[in-house]
JSON list of C-alpha atoms in Angstrom, two decimals:
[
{"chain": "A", "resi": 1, "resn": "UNK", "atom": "CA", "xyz": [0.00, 0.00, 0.00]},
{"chain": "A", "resi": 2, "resn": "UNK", "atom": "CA", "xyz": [3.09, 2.15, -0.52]},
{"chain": "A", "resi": 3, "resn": "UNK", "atom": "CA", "xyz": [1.61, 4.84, -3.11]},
{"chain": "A", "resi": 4, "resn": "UNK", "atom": "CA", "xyz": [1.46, 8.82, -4.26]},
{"chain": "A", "resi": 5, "resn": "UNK", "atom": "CA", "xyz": [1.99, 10.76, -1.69]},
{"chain": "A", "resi": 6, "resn": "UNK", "atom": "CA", "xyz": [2.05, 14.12, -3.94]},
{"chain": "A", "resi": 7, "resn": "UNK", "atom": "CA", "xyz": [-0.79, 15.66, -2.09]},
{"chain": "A", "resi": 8, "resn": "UNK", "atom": "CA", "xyz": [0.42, 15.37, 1.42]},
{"chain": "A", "resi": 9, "resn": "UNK", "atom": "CA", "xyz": [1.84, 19.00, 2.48]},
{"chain": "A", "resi": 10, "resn": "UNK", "atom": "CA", "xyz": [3.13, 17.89, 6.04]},
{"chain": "A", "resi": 11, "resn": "UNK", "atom": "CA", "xyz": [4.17, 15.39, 7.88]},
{"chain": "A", "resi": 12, "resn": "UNK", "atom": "CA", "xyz": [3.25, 14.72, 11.92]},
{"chain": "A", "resi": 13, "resn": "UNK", "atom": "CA", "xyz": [6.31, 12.19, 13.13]},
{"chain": "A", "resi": 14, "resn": "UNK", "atom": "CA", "xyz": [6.53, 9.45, 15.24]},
{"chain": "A", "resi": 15, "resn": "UNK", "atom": "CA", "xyz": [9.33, 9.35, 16.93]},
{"chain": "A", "resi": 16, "resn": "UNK", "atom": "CA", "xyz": [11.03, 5.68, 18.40]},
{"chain": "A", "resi": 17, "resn": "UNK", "atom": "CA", "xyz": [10.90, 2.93, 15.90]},
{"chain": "A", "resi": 18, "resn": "UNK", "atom": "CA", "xyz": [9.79, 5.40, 13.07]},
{"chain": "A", "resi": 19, "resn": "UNK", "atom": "CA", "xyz": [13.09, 8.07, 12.45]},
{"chain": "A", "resi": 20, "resn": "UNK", "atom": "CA", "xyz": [15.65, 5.61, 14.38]},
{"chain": "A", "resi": 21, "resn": "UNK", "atom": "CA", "xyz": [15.43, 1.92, 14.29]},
{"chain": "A", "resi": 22, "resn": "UNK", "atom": "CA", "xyz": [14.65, -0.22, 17.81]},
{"chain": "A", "resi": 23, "resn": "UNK", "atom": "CA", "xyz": [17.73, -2.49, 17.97]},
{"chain": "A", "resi": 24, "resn": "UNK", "atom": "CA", "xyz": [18.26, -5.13, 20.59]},
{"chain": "A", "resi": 25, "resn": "UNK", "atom": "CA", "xyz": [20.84, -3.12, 22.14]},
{"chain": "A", "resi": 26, "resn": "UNK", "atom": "CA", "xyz": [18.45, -0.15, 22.53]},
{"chain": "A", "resi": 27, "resn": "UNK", "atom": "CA", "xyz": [15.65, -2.22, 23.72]},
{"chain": "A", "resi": 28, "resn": "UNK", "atom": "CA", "xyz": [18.13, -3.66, 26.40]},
{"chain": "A", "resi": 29, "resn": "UNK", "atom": "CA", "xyz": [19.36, -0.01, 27.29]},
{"chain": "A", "resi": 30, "resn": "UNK", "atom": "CA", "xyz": [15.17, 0.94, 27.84]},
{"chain": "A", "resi": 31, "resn": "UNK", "atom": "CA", "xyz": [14.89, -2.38, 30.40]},
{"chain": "A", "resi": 32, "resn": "UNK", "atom": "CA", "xyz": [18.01, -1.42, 32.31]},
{"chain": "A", "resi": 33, "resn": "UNK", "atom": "CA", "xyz": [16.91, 1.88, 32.40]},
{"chain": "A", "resi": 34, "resn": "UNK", "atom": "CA", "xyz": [13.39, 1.18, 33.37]},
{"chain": "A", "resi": 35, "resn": "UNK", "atom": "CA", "xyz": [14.77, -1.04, 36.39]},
{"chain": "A", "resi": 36, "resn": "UNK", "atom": "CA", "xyz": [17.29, 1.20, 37.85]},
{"chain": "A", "resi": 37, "resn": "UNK", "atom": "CA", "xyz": [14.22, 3.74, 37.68]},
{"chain": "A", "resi": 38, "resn": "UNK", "atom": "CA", "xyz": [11.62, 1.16, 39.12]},
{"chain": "A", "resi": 39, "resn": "UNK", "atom": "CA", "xyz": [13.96, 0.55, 42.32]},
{"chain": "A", "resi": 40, "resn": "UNK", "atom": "CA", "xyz": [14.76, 4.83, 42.36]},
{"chain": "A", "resi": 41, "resn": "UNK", "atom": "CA", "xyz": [11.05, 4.83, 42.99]},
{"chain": "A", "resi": 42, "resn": "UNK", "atom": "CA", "xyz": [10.79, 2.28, 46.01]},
{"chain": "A", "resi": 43, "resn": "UNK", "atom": "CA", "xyz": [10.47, -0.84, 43.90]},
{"chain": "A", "resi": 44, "resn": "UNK", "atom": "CA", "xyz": [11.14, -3.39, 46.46]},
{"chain": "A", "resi": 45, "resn": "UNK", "atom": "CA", "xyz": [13.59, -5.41, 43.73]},
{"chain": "A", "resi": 46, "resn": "UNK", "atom": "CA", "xyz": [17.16, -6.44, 43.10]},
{"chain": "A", "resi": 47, "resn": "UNK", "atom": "CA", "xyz": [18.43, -4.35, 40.01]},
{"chain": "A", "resi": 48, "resn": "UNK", "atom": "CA", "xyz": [18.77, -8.33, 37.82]},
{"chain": "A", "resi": 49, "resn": "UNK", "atom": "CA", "xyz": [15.12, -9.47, 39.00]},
{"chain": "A", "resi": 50, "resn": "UNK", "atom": "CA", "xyz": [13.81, -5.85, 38.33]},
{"chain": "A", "resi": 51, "resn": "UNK", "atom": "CA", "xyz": [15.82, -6.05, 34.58]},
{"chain": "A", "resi": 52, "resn": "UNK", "atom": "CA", "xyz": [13.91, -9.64, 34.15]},
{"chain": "A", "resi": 53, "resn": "UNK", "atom": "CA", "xyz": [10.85, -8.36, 35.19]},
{"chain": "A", "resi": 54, "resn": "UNK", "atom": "CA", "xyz": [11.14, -4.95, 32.71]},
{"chain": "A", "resi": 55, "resn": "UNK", "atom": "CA", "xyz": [12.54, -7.61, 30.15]},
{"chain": "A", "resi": 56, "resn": "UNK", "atom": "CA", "xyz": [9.54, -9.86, 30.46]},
{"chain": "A", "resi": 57, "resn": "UNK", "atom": "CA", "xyz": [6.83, -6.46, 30.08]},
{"chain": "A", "resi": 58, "resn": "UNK", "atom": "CA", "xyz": [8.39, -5.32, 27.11]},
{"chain": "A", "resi": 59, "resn": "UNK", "atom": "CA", "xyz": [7.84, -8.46, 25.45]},
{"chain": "A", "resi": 60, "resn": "UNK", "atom": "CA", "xyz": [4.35, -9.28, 26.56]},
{"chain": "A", "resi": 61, "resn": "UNK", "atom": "CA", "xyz": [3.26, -5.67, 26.01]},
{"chain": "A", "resi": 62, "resn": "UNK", "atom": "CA", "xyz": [5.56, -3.84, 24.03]},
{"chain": "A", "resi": 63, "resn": "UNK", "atom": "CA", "xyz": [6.39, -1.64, 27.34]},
{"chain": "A", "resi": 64, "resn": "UNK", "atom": "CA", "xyz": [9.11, -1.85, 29.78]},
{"chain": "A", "resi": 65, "resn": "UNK", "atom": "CA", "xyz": [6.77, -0.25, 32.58]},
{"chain": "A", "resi": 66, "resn": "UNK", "atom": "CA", "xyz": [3.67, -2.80, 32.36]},
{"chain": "A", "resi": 67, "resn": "UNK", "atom": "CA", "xyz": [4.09, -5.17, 34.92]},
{"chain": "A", "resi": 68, "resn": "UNK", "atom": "CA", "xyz": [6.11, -2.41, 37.38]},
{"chain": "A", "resi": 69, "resn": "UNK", "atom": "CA", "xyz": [2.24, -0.68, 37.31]},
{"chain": "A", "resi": 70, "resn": "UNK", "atom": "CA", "xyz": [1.05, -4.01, 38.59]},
{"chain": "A", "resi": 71, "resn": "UNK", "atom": "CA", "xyz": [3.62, -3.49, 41.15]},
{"chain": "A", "resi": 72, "resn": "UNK", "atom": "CA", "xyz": [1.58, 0.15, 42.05]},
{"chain": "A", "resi": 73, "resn": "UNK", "atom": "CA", "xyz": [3.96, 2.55, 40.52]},
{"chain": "A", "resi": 74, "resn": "UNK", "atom": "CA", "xyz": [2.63, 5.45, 38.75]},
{"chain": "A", "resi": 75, "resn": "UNK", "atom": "CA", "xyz": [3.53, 5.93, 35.46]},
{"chain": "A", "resi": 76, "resn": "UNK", "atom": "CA", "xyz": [3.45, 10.34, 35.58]},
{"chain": "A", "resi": 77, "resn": "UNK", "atom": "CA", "xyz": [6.20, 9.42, 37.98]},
{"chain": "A", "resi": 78, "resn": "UNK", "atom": "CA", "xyz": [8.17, 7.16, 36.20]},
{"chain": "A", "resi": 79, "resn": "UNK", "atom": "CA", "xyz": [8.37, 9.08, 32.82]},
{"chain": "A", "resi": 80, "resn": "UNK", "atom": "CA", "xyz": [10.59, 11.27, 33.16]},
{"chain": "A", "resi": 81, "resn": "UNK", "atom": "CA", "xyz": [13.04, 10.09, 35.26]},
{"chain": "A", "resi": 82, "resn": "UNK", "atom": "CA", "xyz": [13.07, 6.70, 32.86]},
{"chain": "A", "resi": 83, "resn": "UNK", "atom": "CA", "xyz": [13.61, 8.72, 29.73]},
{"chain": "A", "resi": 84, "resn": "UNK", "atom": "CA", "xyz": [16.71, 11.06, 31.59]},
{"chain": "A", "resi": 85, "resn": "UNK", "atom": "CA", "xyz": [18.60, 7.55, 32.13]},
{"chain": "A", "resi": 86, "resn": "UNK", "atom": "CA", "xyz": [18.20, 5.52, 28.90]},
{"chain": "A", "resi": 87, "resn": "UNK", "atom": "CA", "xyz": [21.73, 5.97, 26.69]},
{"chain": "A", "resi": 88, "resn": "UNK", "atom": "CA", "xyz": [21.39, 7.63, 23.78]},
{"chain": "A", "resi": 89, "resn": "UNK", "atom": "CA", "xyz": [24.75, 6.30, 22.73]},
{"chain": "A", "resi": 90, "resn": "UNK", "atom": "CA", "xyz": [23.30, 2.89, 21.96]},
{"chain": "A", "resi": 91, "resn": "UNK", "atom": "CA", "xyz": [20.91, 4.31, 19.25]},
{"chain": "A", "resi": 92, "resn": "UNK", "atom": "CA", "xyz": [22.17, 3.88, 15.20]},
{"chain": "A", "resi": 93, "resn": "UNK", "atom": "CA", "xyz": [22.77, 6.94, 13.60]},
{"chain": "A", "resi": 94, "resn": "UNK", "atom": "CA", "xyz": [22.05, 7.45, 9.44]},
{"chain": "A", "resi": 95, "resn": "UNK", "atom": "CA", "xyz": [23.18, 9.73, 7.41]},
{"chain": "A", "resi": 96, "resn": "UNK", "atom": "CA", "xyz": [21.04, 8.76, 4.33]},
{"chain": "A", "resi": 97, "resn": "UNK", "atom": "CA", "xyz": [18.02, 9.63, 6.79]},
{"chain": "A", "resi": 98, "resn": "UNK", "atom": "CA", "xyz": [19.54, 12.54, 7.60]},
{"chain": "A", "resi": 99, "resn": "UNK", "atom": "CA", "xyz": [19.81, 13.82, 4.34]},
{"chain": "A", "resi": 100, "resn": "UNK", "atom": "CA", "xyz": [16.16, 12.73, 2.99]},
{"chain": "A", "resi": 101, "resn": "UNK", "atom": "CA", "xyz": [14.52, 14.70, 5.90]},
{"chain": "A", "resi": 102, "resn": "UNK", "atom": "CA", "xyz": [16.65, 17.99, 5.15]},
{"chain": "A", "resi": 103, "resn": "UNK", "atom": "CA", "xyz": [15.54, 17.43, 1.64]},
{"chain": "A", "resi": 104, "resn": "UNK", "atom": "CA", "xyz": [12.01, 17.46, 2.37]},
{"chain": "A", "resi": 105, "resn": "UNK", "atom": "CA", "xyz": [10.11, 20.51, 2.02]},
{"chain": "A", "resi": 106, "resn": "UNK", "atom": "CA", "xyz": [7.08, 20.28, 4.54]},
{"chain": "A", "resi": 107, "resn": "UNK", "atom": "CA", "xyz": [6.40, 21.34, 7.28]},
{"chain": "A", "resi": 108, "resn": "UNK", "atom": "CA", "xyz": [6.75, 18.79, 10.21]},
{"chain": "A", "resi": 109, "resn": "UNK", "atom": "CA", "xyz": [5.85, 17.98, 14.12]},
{"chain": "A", "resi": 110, "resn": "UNK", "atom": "CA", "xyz": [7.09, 15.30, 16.10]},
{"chain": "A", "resi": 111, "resn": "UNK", "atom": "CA", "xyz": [4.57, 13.83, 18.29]},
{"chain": "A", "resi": 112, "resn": "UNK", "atom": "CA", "xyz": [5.86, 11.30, 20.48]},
{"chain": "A", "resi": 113, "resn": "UNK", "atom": "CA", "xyz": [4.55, 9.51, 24.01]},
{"chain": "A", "resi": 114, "resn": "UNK", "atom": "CA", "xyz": [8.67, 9.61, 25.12]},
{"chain": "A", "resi": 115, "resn": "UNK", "atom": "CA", "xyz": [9.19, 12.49, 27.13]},
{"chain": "A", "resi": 116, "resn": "UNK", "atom": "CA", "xyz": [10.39, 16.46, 25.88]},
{"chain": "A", "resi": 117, "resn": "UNK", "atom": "CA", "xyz": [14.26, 15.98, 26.93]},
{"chain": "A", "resi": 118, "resn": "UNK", "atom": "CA", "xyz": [14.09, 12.55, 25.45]},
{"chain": "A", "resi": 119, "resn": "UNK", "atom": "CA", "xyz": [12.86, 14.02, 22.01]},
{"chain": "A", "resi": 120, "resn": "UNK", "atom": "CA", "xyz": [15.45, 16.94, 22.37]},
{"chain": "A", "resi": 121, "resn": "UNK", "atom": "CA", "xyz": [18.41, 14.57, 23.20]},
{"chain": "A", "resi": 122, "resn": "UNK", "atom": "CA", "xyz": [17.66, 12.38, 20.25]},
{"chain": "A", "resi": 123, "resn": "UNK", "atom": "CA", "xyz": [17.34, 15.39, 18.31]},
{"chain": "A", "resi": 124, "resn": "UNK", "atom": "CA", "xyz": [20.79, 16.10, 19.12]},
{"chain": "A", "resi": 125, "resn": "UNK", "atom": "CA", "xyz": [22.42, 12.34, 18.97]},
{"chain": "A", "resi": 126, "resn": "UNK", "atom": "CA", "xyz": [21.20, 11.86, 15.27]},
{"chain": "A", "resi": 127, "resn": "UNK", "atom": "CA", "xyz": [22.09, 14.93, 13.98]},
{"chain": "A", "resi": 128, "resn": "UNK", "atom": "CA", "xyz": [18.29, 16.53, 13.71]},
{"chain": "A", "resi": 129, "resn": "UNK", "atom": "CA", "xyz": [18.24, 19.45, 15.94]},
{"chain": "A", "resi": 130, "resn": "UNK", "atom": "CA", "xyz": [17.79, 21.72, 12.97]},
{"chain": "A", "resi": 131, "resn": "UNK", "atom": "CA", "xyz": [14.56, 20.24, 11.64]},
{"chain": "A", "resi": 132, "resn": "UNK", "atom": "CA", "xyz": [12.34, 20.35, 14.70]},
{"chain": "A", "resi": 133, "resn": "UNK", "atom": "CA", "xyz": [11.98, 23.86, 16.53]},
{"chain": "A", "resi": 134, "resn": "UNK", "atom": "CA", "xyz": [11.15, 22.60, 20.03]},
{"chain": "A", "resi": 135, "resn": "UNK", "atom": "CA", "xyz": [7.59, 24.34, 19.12]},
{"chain": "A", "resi": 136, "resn": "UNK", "atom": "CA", "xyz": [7.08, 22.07, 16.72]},
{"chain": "A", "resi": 137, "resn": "UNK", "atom": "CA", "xyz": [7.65, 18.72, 19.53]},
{"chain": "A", "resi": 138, "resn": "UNK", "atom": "CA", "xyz": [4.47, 17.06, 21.08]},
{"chain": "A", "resi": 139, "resn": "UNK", "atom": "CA", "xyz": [5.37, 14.93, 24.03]},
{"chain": "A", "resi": 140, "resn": "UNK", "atom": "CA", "xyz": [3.33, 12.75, 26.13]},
{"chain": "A", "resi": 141, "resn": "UNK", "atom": "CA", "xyz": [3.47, 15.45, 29.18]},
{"chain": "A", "resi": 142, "resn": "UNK", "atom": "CA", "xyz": [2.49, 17.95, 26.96]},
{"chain": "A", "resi": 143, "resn": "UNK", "atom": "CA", "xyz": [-0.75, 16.15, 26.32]},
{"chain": "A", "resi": 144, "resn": "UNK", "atom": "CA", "xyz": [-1.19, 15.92, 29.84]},
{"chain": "A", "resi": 145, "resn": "UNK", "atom": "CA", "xyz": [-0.13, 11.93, 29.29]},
{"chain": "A", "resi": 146, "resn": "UNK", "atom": "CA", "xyz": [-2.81, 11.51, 26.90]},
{"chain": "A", "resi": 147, "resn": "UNK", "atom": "CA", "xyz": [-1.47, 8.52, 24.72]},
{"chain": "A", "resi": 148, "resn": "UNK", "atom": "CA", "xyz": [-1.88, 8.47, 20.90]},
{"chain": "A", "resi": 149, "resn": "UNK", "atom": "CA", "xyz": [-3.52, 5.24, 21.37]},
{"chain": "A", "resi": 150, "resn": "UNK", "atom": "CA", "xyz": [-6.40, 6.37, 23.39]},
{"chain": "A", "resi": 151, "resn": "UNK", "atom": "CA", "xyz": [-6.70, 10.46, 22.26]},
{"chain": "A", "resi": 152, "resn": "UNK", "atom": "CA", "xyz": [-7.08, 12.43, 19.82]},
{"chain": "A", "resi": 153, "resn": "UNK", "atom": "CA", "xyz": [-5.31, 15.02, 21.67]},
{"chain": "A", "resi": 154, "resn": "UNK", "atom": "CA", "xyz": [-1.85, 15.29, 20.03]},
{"chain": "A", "resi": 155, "resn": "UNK", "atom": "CA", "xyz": [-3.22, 14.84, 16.50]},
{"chain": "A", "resi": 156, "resn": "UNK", "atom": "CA", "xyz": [-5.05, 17.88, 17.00]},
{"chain": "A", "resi": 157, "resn": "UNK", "atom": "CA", "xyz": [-2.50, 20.09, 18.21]},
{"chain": "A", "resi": 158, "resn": "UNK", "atom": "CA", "xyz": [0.01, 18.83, 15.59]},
{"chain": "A", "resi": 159, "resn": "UNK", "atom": "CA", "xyz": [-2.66, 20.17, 13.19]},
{"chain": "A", "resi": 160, "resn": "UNK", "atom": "CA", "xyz": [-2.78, 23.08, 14.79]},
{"chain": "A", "resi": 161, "resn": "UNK", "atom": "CA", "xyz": [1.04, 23.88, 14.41]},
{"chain": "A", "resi": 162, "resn": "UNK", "atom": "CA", "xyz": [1.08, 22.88, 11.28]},
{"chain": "A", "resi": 163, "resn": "UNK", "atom": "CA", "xyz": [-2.11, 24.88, 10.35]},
{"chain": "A", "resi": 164, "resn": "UNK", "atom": "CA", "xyz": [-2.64, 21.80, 7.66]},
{"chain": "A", "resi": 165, "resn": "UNK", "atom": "CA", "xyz": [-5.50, 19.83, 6.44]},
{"chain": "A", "resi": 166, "resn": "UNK", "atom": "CA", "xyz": [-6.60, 16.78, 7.68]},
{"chain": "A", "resi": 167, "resn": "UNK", "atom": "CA", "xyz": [-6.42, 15.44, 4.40]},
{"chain": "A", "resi": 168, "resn": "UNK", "atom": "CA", "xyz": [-2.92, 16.54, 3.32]},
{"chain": "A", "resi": 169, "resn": "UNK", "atom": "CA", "xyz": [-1.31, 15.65, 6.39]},
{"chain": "A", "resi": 170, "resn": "UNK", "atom": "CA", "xyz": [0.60, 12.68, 7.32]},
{"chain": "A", "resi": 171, "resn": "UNK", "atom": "CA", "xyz": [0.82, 10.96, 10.28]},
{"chain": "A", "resi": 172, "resn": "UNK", "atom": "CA", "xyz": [3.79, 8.43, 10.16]},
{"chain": "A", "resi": 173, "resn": "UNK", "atom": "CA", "xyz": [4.21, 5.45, 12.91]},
{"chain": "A", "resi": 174, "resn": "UNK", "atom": "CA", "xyz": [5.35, 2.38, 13.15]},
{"chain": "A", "resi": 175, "resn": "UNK", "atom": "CA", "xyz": [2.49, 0.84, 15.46]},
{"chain": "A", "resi": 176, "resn": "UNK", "atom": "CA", "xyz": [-0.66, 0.53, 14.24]},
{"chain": "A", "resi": 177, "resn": "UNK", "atom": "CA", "xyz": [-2.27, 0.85, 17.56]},
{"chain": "A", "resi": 178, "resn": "UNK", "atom": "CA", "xyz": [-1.29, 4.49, 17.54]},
{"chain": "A", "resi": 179, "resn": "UNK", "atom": "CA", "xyz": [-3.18, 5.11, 14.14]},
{"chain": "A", "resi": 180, "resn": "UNK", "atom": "CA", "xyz": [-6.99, 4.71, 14.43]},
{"chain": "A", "resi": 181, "resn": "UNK", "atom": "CA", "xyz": [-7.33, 8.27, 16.73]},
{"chain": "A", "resi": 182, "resn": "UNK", "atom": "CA", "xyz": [-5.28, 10.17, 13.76]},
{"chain": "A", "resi": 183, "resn": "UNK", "atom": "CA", "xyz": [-7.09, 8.70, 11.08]},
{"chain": "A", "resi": 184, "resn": "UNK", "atom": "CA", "xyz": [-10.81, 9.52, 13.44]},
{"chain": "A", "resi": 185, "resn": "UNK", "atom": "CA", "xyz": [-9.48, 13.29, 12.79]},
{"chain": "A", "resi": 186, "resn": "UNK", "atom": "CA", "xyz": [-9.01, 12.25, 8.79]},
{"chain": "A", "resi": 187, "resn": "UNK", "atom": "CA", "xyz": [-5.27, 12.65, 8.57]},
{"chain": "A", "resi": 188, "resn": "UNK", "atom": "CA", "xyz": [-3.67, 10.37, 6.31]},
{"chain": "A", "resi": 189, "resn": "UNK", "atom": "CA", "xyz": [-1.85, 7.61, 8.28]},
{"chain": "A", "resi": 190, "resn": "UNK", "atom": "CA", "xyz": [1.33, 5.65, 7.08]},
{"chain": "A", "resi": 191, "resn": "UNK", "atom": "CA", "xyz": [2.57, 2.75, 8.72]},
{"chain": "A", "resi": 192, "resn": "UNK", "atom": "CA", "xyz": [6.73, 1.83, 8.51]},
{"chain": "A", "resi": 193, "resn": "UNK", "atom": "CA", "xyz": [6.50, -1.93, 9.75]},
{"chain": "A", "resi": 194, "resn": "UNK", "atom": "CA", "xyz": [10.31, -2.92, 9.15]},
{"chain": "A", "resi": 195, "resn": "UNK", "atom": "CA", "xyz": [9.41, -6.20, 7.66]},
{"chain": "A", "resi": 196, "resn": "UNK", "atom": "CA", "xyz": [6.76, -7.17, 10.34]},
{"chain": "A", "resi": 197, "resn": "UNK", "atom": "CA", "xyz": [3.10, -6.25, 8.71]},
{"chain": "A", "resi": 198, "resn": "UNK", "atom": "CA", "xyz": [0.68, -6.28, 10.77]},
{"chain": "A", "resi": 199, "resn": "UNK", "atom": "CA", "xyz": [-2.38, -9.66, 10.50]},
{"chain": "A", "resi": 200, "resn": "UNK", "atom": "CA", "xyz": [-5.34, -7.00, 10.36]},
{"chain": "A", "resi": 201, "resn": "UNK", "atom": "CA", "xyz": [-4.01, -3.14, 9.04]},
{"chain": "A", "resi": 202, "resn": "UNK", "atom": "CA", "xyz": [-7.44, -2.30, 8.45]},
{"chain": "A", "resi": 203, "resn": "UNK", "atom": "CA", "xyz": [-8.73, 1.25, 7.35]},
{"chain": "A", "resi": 204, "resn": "UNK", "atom": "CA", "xyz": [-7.25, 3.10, 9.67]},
{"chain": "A", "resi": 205, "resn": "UNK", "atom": "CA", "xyz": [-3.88, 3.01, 7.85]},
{"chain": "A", "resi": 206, "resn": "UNK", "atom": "CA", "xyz": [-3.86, 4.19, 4.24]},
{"chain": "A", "resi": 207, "resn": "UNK", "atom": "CA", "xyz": [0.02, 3.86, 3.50]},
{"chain": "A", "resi": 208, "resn": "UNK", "atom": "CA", "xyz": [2.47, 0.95, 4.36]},
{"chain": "A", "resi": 209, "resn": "UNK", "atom": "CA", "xyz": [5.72, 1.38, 4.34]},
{"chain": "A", "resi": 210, "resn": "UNK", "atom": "CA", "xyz": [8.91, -1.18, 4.70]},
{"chain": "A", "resi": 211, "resn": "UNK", "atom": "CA", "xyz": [11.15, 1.65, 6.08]},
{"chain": "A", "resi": 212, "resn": "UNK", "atom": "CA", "xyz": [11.24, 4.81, 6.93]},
{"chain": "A", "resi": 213, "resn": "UNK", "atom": "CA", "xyz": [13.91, 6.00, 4.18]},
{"chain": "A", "resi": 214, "resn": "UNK", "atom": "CA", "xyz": [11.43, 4.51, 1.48]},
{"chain": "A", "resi": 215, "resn": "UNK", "atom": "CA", "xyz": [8.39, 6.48, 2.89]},
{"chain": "A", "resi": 216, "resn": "UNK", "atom": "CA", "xyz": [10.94, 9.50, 2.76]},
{"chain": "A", "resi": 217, "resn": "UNK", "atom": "CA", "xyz": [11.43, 8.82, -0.90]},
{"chain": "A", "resi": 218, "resn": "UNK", "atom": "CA", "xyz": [8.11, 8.55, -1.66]},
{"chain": "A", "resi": 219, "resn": "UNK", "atom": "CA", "xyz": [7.25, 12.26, -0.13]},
{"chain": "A", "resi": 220, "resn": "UNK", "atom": "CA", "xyz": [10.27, 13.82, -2.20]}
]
C-alpha cells in the first residue's frame, strides 16, 4: 500500500521505531533503564530481577513499565526520570536519513509519548536538531499523558502547528495501535512496519511502508 503521496503537504512524526530503528541493544538499554528507575522509585527489587521483570513487560506488552504498574507505581512518575537515564549512545545513527529529511520541504511535528528531553536529546544524537523547533515537539506530558492510542489530543494540536488539512497531512508510525485516533481526525496515516506487517491493518492506515527512508522517498 506504498503509493502517491504528492498531495500530502506535512508530515506529523513518530518518533522511536519510526526516524531511528529499535535495535536489541536499545531495547536492552530501555529495560536497564526502566529497572534502575523502578527501584529509584521504592520498587522493592534487586536491580537483575527488576531487569527480568522490565525484560519480560516489554515483550508481553511492548512496554518496559507494564508489569512495574502491577507493582503500584505510577507511570506520571516514572516518565521522566526513565527517559533522563536511557543511553542515547546505543541508538544507530544514518546519514542517508539525515539527508532525505533535510531534503524534504514540509512542514513537520514530532509527536511522540517519550518524554520532551528525550525528544530533544535524540534530536541532538542523530544529527536533527535543525529540523524540529522545540515548538514544533508534542510529548506525552504535553498532552497531559494523553497517549496516541487512546486520544485524539496530540493529532489535533500537531494540526494546529502545522495549520494543515486533515487530508494533506501525514501521520507516520510504526504501530498501528497508535493510528486509528489520527485517522478519526481524517489525517492520512502511514505505517513503517520494518518487515513485520501487521495480521489485520485495516482502514485506519492508508500507507504501508517497509522503512522509513522509502516512505521519505516517496514524499520527495
Amino acid at each position: 500500500m506504498s503509493g502517491d503521496l504528492s498531495h500530502i503537504e506535512a508530515v506529523i512524526w513518530d518518533l522511536d521505531g519510526t526516524l531511528y530503528r529499535y535495535t536489541e541493544l536499545f531495547i536492552a538499554a530501555c529495560n536497564h533503564a526502566a529497572a534502575r528507575t523502578a527501584i529509584d522509585m521504592g520498587l522493592q527489587m534487586e536491580f537483575d530481577e527488576a531487569v527480568i521483570m522490565a525484560t519480560e513487560s516489554e515483550r508481553l506488552y511492548g512496554s518496559s513499565f507494564k508489569l512495574f504498574a502491577e507493582r503500584g507505581l505510577e507511570y506520571r512518575d516514572f516518565h521522566l526520570p526513565y527517559h533522563e537515564s536511557v543511553d542515547v549512545a546505543v541508538i544507530e545513527k544514518n546519514e542517508e536519513m539525515k539527508q532525505g529529511l533535510e531534503a524534504l520541504d514540509k512542514p513537520m511535528v514530532i509527536l511522540t509519548n517519550a518524554s520532551r528531553p528525550w525528544v530533544m536529546r535524540m534530536l541532538g544524537h542523530l544529527g536533527y536538531t535543525h529540523l524540529f523547533a522545540p515548538e514544533n515537539i508534542i510529548a506525552l506530558e504535553d498532552n497531559n499523558f494523553e497517549a496516541k492510542a487512546y486520544h485524539t489530543t496530540g493529532f489535533a494540536k500537531g494540526l494546529s502547528i502545522l495549520k494543515s488539512d486533515p487530508d494533506k497531512t501525514l501521520m507516520v508510525e510504526d504501530l498501528p495501535r497508535n493510528l486509528p485516533k489520527a485517522k478519526e481526525l481524517g489525517l492520512k496515516t502511514a505505517l513503517v512496519h520494518h518487515g513485520q506487517m501487521p495480521e489485520m491493518h485495516g482502514e485506519h492506515i492508508d500507507y504501508l511502508f517497509q522503512n522509513t527512508l522509502e516512505l521519505v522517498h516517496a514524499l520527495r
